[in-house]
Coordinates of C-alpha atoms and ligand atoms in Angstrom, one line a residue:
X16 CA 19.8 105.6 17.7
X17 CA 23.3 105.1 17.8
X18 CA 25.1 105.3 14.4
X19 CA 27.3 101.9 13.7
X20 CA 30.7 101.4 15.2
X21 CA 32.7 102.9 12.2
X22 CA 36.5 104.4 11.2
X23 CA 36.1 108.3 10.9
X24 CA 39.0 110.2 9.6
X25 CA 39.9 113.1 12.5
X26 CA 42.9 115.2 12.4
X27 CA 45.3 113.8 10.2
X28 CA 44.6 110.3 11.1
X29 CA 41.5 107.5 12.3
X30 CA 39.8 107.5 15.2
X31 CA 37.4 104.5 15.7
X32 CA 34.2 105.5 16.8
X33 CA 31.7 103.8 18.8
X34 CA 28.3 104.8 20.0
X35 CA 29.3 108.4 18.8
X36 CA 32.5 108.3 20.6
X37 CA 35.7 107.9 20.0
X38 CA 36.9 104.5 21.1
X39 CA 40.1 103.0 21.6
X40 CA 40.3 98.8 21.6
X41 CA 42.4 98.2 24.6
X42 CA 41.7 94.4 23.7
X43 CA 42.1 90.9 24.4
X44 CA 42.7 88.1 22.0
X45 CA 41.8 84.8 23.8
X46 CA 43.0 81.5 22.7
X47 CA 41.3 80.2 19.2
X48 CA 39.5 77.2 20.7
X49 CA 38.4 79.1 24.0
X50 CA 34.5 80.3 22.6
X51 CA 33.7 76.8 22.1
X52 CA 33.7 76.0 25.6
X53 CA 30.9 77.6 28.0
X54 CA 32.5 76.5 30.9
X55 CA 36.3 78.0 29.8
X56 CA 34.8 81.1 29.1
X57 CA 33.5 81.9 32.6
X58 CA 37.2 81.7 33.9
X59 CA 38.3 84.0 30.6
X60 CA 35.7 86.5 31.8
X61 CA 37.2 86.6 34.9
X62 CA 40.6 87.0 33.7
X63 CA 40.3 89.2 30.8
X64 CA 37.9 91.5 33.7
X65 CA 41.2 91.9 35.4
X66 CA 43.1 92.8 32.7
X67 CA 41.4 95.8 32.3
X68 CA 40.5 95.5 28.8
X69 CA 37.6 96.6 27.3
X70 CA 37.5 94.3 23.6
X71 CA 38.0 90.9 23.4
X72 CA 38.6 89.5 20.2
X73 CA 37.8 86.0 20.0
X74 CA 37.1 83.5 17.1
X75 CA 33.8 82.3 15.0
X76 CA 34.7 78.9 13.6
X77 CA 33.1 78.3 10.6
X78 CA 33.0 74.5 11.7
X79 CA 31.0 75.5 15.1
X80 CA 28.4 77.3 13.3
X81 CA 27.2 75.2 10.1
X82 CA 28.4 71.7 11.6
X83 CA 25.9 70.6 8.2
X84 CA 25.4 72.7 4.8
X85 CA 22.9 75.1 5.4
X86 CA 22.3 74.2 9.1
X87 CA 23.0 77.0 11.2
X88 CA 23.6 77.0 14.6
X89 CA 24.5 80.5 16.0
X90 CA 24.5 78.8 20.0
X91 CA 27.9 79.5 20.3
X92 CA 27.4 83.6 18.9
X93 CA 24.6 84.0 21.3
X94 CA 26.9 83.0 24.3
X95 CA 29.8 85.2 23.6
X96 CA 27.9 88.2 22.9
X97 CA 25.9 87.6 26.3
X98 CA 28.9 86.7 28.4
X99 CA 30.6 90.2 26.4
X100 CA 27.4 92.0 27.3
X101 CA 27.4 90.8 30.8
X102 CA 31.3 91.7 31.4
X103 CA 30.6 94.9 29.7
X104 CA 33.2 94.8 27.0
X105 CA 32.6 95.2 23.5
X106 CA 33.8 92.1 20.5
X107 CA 35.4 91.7 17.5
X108 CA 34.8 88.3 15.9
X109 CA 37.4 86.5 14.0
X110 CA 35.6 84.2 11.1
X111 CA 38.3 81.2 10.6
X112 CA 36.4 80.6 7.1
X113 CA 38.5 79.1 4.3
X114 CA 41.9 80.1 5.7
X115 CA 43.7 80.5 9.0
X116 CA 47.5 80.6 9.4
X117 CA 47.3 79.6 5.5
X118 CA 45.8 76.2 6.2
X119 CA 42.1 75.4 5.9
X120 CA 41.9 74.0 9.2
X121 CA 38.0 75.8 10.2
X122 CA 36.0 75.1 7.4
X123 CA 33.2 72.4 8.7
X124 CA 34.0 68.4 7.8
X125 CA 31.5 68.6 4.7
X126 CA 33.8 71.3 2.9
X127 CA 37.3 69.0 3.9
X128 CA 36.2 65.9 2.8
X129 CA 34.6 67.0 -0.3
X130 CA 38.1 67.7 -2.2
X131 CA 36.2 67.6 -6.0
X132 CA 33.2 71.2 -5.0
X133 CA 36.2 72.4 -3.2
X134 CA 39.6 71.4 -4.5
X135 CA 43.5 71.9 -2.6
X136 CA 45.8 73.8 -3.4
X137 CA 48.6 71.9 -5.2
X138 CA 52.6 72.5 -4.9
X139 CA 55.0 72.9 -7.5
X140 CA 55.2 69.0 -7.4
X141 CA 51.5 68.4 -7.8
X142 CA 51.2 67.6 -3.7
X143 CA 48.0 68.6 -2.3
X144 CA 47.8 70.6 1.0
X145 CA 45.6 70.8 3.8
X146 CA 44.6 74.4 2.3
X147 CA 41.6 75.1 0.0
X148 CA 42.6 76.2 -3.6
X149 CA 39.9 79.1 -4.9
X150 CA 40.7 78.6 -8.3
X151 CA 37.7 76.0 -10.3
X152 CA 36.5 76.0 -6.8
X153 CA 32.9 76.1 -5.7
X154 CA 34.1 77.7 -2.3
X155 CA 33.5 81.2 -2.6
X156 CA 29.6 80.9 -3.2
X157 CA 29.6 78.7 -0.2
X158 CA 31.2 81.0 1.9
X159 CA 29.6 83.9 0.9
X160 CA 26.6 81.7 1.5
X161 CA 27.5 81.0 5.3
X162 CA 28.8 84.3 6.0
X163 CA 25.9 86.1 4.9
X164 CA 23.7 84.1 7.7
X165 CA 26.4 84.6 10.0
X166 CA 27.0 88.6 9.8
X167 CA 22.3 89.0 9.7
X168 CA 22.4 87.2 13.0
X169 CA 24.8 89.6 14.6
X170 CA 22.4 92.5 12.8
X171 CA 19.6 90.6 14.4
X172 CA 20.9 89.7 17.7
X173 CA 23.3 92.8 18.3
X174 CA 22.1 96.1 16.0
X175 CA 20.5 97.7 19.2
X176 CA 23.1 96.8 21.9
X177 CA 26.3 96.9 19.3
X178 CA 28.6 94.9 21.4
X179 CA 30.0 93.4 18.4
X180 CA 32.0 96.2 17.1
X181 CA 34.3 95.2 14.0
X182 CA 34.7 91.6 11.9
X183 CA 38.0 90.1 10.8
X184 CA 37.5 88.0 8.2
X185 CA 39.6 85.0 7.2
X186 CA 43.0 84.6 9.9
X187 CA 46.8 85.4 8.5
X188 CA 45.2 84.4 4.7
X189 CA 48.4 82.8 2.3
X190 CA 49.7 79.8 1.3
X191 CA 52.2 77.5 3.5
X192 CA 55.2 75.5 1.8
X193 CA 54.9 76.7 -1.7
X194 CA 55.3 80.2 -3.9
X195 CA 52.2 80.1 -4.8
X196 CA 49.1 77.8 -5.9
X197 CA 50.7 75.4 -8.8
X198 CA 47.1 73.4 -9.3
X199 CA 45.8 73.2 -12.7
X200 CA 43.1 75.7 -12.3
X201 CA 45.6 78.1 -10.8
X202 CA 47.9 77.6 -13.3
X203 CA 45.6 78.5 -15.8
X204 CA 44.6 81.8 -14.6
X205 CA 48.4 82.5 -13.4
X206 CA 49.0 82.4 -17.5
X207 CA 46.3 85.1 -18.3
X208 CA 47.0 88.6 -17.7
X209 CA 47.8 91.3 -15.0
X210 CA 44.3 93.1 -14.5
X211 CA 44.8 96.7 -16.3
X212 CA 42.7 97.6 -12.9
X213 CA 45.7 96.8 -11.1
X214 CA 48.4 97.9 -13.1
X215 CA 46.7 101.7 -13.0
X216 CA 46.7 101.1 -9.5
X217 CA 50.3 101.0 -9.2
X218 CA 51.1 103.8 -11.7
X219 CA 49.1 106.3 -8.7
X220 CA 51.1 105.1 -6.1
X221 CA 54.0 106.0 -4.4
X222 CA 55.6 102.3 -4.4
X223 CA 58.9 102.2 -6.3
X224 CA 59.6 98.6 -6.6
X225 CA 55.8 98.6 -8.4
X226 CA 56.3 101.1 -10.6
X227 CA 60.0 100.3 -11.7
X228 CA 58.8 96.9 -12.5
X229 CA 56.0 98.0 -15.0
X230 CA 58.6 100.8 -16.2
X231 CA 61.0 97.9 -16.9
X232 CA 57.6 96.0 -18.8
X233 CA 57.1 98.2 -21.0
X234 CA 59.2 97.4 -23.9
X235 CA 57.9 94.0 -23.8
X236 CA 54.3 92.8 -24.9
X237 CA 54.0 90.6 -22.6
X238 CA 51.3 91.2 -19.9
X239 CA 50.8 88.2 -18.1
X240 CA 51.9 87.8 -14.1
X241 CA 55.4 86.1 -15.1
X242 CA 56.2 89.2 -17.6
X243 CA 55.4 91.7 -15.6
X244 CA 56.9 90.7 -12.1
X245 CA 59.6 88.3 -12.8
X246 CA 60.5 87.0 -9.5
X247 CA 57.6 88.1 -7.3
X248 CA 55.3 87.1 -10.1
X249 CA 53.7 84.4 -7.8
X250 CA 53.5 86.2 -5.0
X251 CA 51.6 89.3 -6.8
X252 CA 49.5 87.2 -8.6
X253 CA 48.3 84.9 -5.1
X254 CA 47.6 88.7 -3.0
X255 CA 45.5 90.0 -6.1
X256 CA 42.9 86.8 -5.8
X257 CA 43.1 86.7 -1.7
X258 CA 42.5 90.2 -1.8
X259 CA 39.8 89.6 -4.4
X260 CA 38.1 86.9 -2.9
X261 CA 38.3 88.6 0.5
X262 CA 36.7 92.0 -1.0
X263 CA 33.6 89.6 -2.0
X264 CA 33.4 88.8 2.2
X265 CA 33.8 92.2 2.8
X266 CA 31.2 93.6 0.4
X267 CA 28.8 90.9 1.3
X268 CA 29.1 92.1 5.3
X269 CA 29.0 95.9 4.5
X270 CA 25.3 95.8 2.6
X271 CA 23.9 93.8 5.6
X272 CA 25.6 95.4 8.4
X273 CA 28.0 97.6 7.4
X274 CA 30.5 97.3 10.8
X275 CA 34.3 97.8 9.7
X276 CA 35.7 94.8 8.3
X277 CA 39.1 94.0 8.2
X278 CA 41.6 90.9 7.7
X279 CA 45.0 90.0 9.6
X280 CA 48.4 89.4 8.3
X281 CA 51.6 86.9 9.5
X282 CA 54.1 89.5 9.0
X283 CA 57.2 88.2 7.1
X284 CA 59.8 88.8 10.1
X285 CA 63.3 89.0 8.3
X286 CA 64.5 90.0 4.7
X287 CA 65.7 86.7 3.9
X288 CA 62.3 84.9 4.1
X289 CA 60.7 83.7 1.2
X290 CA 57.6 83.6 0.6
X291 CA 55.8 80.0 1.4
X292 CA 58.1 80.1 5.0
X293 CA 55.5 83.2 5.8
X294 CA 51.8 82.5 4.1
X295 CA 52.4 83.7 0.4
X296 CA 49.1 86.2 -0.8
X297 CA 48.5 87.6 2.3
X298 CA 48.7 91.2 3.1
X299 CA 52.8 91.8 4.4
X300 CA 54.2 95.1 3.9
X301 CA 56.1 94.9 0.4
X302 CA 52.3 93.8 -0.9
X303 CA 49.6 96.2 1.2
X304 CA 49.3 98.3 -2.3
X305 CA 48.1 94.9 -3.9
X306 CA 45.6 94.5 -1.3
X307 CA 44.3 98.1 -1.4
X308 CA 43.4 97.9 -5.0
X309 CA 41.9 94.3 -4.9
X310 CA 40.0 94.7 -1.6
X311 CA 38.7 98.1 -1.1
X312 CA 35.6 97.1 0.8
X313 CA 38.1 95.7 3.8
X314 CA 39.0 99.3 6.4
X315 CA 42.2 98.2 6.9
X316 CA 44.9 95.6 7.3
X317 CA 45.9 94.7 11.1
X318 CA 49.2 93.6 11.7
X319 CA 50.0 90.8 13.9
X320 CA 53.6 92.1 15.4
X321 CA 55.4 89.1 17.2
X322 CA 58.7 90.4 16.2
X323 CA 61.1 92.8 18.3
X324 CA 60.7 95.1 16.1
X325 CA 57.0 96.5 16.8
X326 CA 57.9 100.0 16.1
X327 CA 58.9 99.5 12.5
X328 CA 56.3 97.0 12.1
X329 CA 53.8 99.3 13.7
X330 CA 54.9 102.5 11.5
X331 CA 54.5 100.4 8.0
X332 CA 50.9 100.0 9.0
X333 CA 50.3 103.4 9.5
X334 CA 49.1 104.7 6.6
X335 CA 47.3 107.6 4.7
X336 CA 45.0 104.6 3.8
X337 CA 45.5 102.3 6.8
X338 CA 45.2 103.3 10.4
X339 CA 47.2 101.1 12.9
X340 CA 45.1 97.7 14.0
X341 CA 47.0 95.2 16.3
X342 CA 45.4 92.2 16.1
X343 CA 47.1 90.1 17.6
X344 CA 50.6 90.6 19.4
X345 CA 52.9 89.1 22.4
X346 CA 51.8 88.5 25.8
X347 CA 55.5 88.6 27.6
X348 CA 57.1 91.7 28.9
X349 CA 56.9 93.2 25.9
X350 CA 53.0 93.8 26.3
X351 CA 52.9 96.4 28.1
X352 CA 55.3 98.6 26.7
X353 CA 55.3 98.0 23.4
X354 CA 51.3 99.5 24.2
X355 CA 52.6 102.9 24.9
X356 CA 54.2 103.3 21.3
X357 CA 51.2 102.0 19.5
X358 CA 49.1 104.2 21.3
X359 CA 51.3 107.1 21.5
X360 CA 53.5 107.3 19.0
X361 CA 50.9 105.4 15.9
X362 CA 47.7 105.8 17.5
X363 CA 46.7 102.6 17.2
X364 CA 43.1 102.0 16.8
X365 CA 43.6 98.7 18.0
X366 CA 46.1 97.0 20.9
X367 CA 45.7 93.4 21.1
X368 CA 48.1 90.7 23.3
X369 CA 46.6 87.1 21.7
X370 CA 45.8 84.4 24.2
X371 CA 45.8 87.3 27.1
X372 CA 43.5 84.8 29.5
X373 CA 47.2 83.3 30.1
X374 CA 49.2 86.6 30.9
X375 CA 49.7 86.2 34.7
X376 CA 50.1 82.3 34.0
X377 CA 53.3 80.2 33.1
X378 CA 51.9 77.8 31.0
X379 CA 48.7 78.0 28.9
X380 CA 45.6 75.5 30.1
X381 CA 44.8 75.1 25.9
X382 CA 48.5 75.2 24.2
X383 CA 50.9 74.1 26.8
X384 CA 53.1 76.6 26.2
X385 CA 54.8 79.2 28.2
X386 CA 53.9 82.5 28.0
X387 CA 57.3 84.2 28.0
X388 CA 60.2 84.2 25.6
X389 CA 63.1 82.9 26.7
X390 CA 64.8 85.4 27.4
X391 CA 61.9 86.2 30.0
X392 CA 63.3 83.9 32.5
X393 CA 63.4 86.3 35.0
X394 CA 60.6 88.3 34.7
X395 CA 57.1 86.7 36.1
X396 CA 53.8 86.0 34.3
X397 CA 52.2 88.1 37.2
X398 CA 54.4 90.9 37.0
X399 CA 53.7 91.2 33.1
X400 CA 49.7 91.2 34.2
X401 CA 50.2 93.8 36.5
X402 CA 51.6 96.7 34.5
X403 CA 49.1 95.0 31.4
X404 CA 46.1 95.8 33.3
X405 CA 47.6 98.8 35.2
X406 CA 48.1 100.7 32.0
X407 CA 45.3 99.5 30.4
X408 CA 43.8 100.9 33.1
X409 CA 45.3 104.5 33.2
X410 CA 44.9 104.7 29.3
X411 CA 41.4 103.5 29.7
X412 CA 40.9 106.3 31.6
X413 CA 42.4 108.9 29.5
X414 CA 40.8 107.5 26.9
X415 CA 38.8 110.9 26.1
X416 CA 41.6 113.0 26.4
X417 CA 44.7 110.7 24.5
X418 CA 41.7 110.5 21.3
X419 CA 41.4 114.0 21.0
X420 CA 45.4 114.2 20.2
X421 CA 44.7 111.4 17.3
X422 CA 46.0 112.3 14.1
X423 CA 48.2 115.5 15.8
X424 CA 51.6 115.8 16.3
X425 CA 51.1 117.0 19.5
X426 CA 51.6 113.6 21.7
X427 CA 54.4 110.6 21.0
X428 CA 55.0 107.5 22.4
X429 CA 57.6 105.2 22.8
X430 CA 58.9 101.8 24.7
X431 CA 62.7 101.3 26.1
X432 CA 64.6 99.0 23.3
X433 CA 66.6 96.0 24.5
X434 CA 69.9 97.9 23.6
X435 CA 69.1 101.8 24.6
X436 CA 69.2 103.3 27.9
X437 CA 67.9 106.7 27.1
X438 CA 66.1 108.3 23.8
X439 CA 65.8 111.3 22.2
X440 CA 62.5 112.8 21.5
X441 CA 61.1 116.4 20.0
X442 CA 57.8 117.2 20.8
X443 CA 56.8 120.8 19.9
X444 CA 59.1 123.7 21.3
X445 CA 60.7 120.9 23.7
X446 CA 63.3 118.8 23.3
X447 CA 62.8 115.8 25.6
X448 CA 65.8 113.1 26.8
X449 CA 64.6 110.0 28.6
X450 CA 66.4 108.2 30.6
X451 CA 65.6 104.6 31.6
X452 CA 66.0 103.2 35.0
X453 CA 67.1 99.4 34.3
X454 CA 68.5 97.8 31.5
X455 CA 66.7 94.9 30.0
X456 CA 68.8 91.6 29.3
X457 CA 67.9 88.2 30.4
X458 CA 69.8 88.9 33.9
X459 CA 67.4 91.0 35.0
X460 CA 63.6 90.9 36.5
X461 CA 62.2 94.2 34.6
X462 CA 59.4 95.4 32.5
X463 CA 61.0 97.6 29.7
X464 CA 60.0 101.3 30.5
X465 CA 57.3 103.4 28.3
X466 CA 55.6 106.3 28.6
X467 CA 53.3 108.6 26.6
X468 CA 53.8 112.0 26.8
X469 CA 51.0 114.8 25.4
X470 CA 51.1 118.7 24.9
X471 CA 48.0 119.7 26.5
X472 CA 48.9 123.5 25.6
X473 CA 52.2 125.2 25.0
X474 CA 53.4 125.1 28.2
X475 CA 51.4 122.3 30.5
X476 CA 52.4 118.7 29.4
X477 CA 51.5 115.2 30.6
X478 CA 53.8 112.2 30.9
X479 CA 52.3 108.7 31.5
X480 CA 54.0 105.4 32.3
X481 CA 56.8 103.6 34.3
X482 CA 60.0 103.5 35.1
X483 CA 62.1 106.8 32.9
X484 CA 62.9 110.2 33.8
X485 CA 62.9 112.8 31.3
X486 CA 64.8 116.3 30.8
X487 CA 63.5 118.9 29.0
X488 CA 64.7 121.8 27.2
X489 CA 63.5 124.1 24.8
X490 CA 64.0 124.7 20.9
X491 CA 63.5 128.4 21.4
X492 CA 67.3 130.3 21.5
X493 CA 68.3 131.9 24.2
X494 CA 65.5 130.3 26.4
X495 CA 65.6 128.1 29.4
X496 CA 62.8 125.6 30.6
X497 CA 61.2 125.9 34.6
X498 CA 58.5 124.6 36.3
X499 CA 55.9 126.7 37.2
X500 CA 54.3 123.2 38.8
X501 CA 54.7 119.4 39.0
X502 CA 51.5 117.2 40.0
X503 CA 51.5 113.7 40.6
X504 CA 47.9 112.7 39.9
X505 CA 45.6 110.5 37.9
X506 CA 42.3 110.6 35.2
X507 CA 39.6 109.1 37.4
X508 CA 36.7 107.3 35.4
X509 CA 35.1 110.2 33.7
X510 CA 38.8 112.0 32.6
X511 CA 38.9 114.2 35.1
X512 CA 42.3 114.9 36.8
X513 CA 42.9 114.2 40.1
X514 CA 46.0 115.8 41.9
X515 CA 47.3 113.7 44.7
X516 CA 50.4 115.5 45.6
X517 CA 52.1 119.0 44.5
X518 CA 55.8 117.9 43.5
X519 CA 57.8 121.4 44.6
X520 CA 61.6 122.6 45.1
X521 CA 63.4 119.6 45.7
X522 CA 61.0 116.7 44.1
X523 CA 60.5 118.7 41.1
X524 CA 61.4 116.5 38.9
X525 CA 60.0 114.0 35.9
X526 CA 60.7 110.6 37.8
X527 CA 58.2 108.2 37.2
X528 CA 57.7 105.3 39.1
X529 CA 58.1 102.0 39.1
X530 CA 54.4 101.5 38.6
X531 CA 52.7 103.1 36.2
X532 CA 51.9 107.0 36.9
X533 CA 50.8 110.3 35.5
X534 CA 52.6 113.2 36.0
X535 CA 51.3 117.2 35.0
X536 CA 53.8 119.6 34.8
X537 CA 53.3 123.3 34.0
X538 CA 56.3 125.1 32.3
X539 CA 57.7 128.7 31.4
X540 CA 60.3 130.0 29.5
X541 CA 62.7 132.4 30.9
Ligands
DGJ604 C1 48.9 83.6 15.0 C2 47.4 83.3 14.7 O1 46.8 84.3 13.9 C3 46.6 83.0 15.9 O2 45.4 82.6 15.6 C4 47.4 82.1 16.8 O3 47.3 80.8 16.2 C5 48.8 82.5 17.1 N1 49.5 82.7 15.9 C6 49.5 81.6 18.0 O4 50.8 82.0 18.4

């Protein structure tokens, strides 16, 4: 039998492995309400089919499946890992427990109207939210409770099959419109002290800011959240008992079905924001060292990258202890290049556009909204699905071959910015300058270029994507760079190359196309 779907360390980075194999989630997010309806799902079969994907990542409302405490109804599991099964594409169920986007939005209408077993959060003001406070709550037990049922019917139902392949538990976890939780039970345990646990933590790590701020502690006695961390005192204090409470979710999953586990973060987007504006206690950069120590059960922490800038979003979740996971990201223009960085350049384990059964649509059917930024006025919903599911395609493909170069420095990846028309990139003895073909502004109809480019040996390389040329040199002195040969080709479905043209004298060059395209070239040095 199979082992489990599970994270292995390989090379000098993760590889996610499923039956055996290494695996690479060239996913899907759909909309949050679309598992709920039998009949909307047949058309997000369809759609997510021609994407080319091969994950889907789609929600587990905890609402939909205990609609009464301690009645279970798994109809709505059973359907999506059939339809998944049918469509042959693996999942990765979201549980919306307690929190999602900071509010508690999911939990069934038992848990929201009974506010004294599972109290608010409150706001500096005393105002109670919409969210659920876990301090003098009962909600932990009852979630660990649900979740339990939940994660032995997917043992039960999947173990033999393993279509479901990973769990994220709670959504973008934090609290909305406030610094922290200011209820009287909170209050309470915001007065006690910082866990030694965590402290020692911090004194191992590499994080500055942490360690200057117990450095500057130490000639005081006092140990509690406000003494030690001044101004992000709130903030530290709500990640430590998220990540807490979280670990508990996580440890209950891994000792009855131990597939990796892992929870989702609203990134804050700009220096400026405080915390409240972004959900405050959830996992953002400046506090993934807080999360490590308090939930060590969880594999990783998945980034949802909205913002422009992917690639330093993407590189901060790259980690020694945290491969790359993209839960959730945009479904404009920027989809399909954007995928060529996380997979080339951060080996993503994970590439997700959320509410993909709209790319190739204006408008979503479910939120009304258009699936473009503005600044996309020019470039159409079905051109974004085209080079989507074209590259998802070719990298499908490849799949075999791009995961042996995980963790090795001998493949990159990158995506045109808005600004730049040509890069600079080093990738062993050769120094490579792209080019770009277009510029990208709001003027113009095009796809921002991307490519992937691989060493398969000292002097054969491969270049995939759309729309750059590339000149190469070499770092050795006194050496030039030729071709000894130029194919235009592709991987077919079992990774095998297949030349369709020899490129010679005149066409020897590295022009890609406008559509995505693979290119070999042999070099030697004279
Ligand atoms: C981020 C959330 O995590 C998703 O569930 C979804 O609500 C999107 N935002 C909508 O843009």
């Amino acid at each position: 039998m199979n082992s489990l779907p599970g994270i292995m360390k390989r090379n000098n980075g993760f590889t996610f492995m499923v039956n055996n194999r290494p695996f690479i989630l060239l996913a899907a997010e759909t909309h949050n309400s679309a598992g709920t309806s039998r009949e909307y799902m047949v058309s997000v079969w369809k759609k997510l089919e021609e994407l080319n994907c091969n994950t889907v990542l789609v929600p587990i409302p905890w609402e939909s499946i205990e609609p009464r405490e301690d009645y279970f109804d798994f109809a709505l599991v059973e359907e999506l890992i059939n339809g998944a099964r049918k469509h042959n594409k693996k999942l990765v169920f979201l549980w919306f427990g307690t929190w999602k986007n900071g509010h508690s939005t999911y939990v069934p209408s038992w848990i929201k109207t009974d506010l004294t077993r599972f109290p608010r959060t409150e706001n500096e003001y005393g105002i109670r939210s919409r969210t659920l406070s876990m301090f003098g709550s009962g909600i932990l037990e009852t979630e660990l409770k649900s979740f339990r049922k939940l994660i032995q019917y997917i043992k039960k139902t999947d173990e033999g099959q393993q279509t479901v392949i990973a769990l994220q538990i709670e959504n973008e976890v934090g609290i909305l419109d406030a610094a922290r939780d200011f209820s009287a039970a909170a209050a309470e345990a915001f007065e006690k002290n910082v866990p030694v646990e965590l402290l020692e933590h911090f004194r191992k790590t590499e994080n500055d800011f942490f360690i200057q701020m117990i450095k500057r502690s130490e000639h005081t006695s006092d140990q509690s959240w406000q003494g030690m961390f001044g101004e992000v005192a709130g903030e530290v204090f709500m990640c430590w008992h998220y990540a807490r409470y979280l670990n508990e979710l996580a440890a209950v999953a891994k000792e009855s079905y131990a597939l990796p586990v892992f929870t989702n973060v609203w990134l804050n987007e700009t220096d400026d924001e405080k915390p409240g504006f972004y959900p405050c206690g959830g996992p953002i950069p400046e506090m993934i060292d807080v999360w490590k120590r308090g939930a060590p059960c969880l594999d990783f922490i998945a980034p949802d990258i909205y913002t422009f800038e992917f690639d330093k979003f993407a590189g901060l979740y790259t980690r020694d202890d945290n491969p790359l996971f993209i839960a959730e990201t945009r479904r404009d223009k920027w989809a399909a290049a954007n995928l060529y960085t996380a997979i080339g350049k951060y080996n993503a384990l994970c590439y997700s556009p959320f509410g993909a059964e709209s790319v190739g649509e204006n408008k979503s059917f479910i939120t009304q909204k258009m699936h473009t930024d503005s600044a996309d006025k020019n470039v159409s919903s079905e051109l974004v699905k085209e080079y989507l599911s074209q590259s998802y395609k070719l990298l499908g493909n490849m799949m075999p071959i791009i995961s042996e170069y995980y963790g090795t420095d001998k493949m990159t990846g990158f995506s045109q910015d808005e600004s730049r028309m040509s890069k600079q990139i080093k990738l062993g003895k050769y120094q490579i300058s792209i080019e770009f073909y277009h510029r990208i502004d709001d003027e113009n109809e095009f796809i921002p270029a991307a490519g992937i480019i691989m060493e398969r040996d000292e002097n054969e390389l491969i270049f995939a994507g759309y729309g750059y040329r590339a000149y190469l040199n070499t770092v050795n002195p006194g050496k030039q760079l030729d071709f000894l040969s130029l194919e235009k080709g592709f991987f077919d479905e079992e990774a095998n190359w297949v030349n369709y043209m020899d490129l010679n004298g005149d066409e020897q060059h590295i022009q890609m196309e406008e559509k995505v395209t693979i290119l070999k070239a042999v070099f030697y040095e004279f």
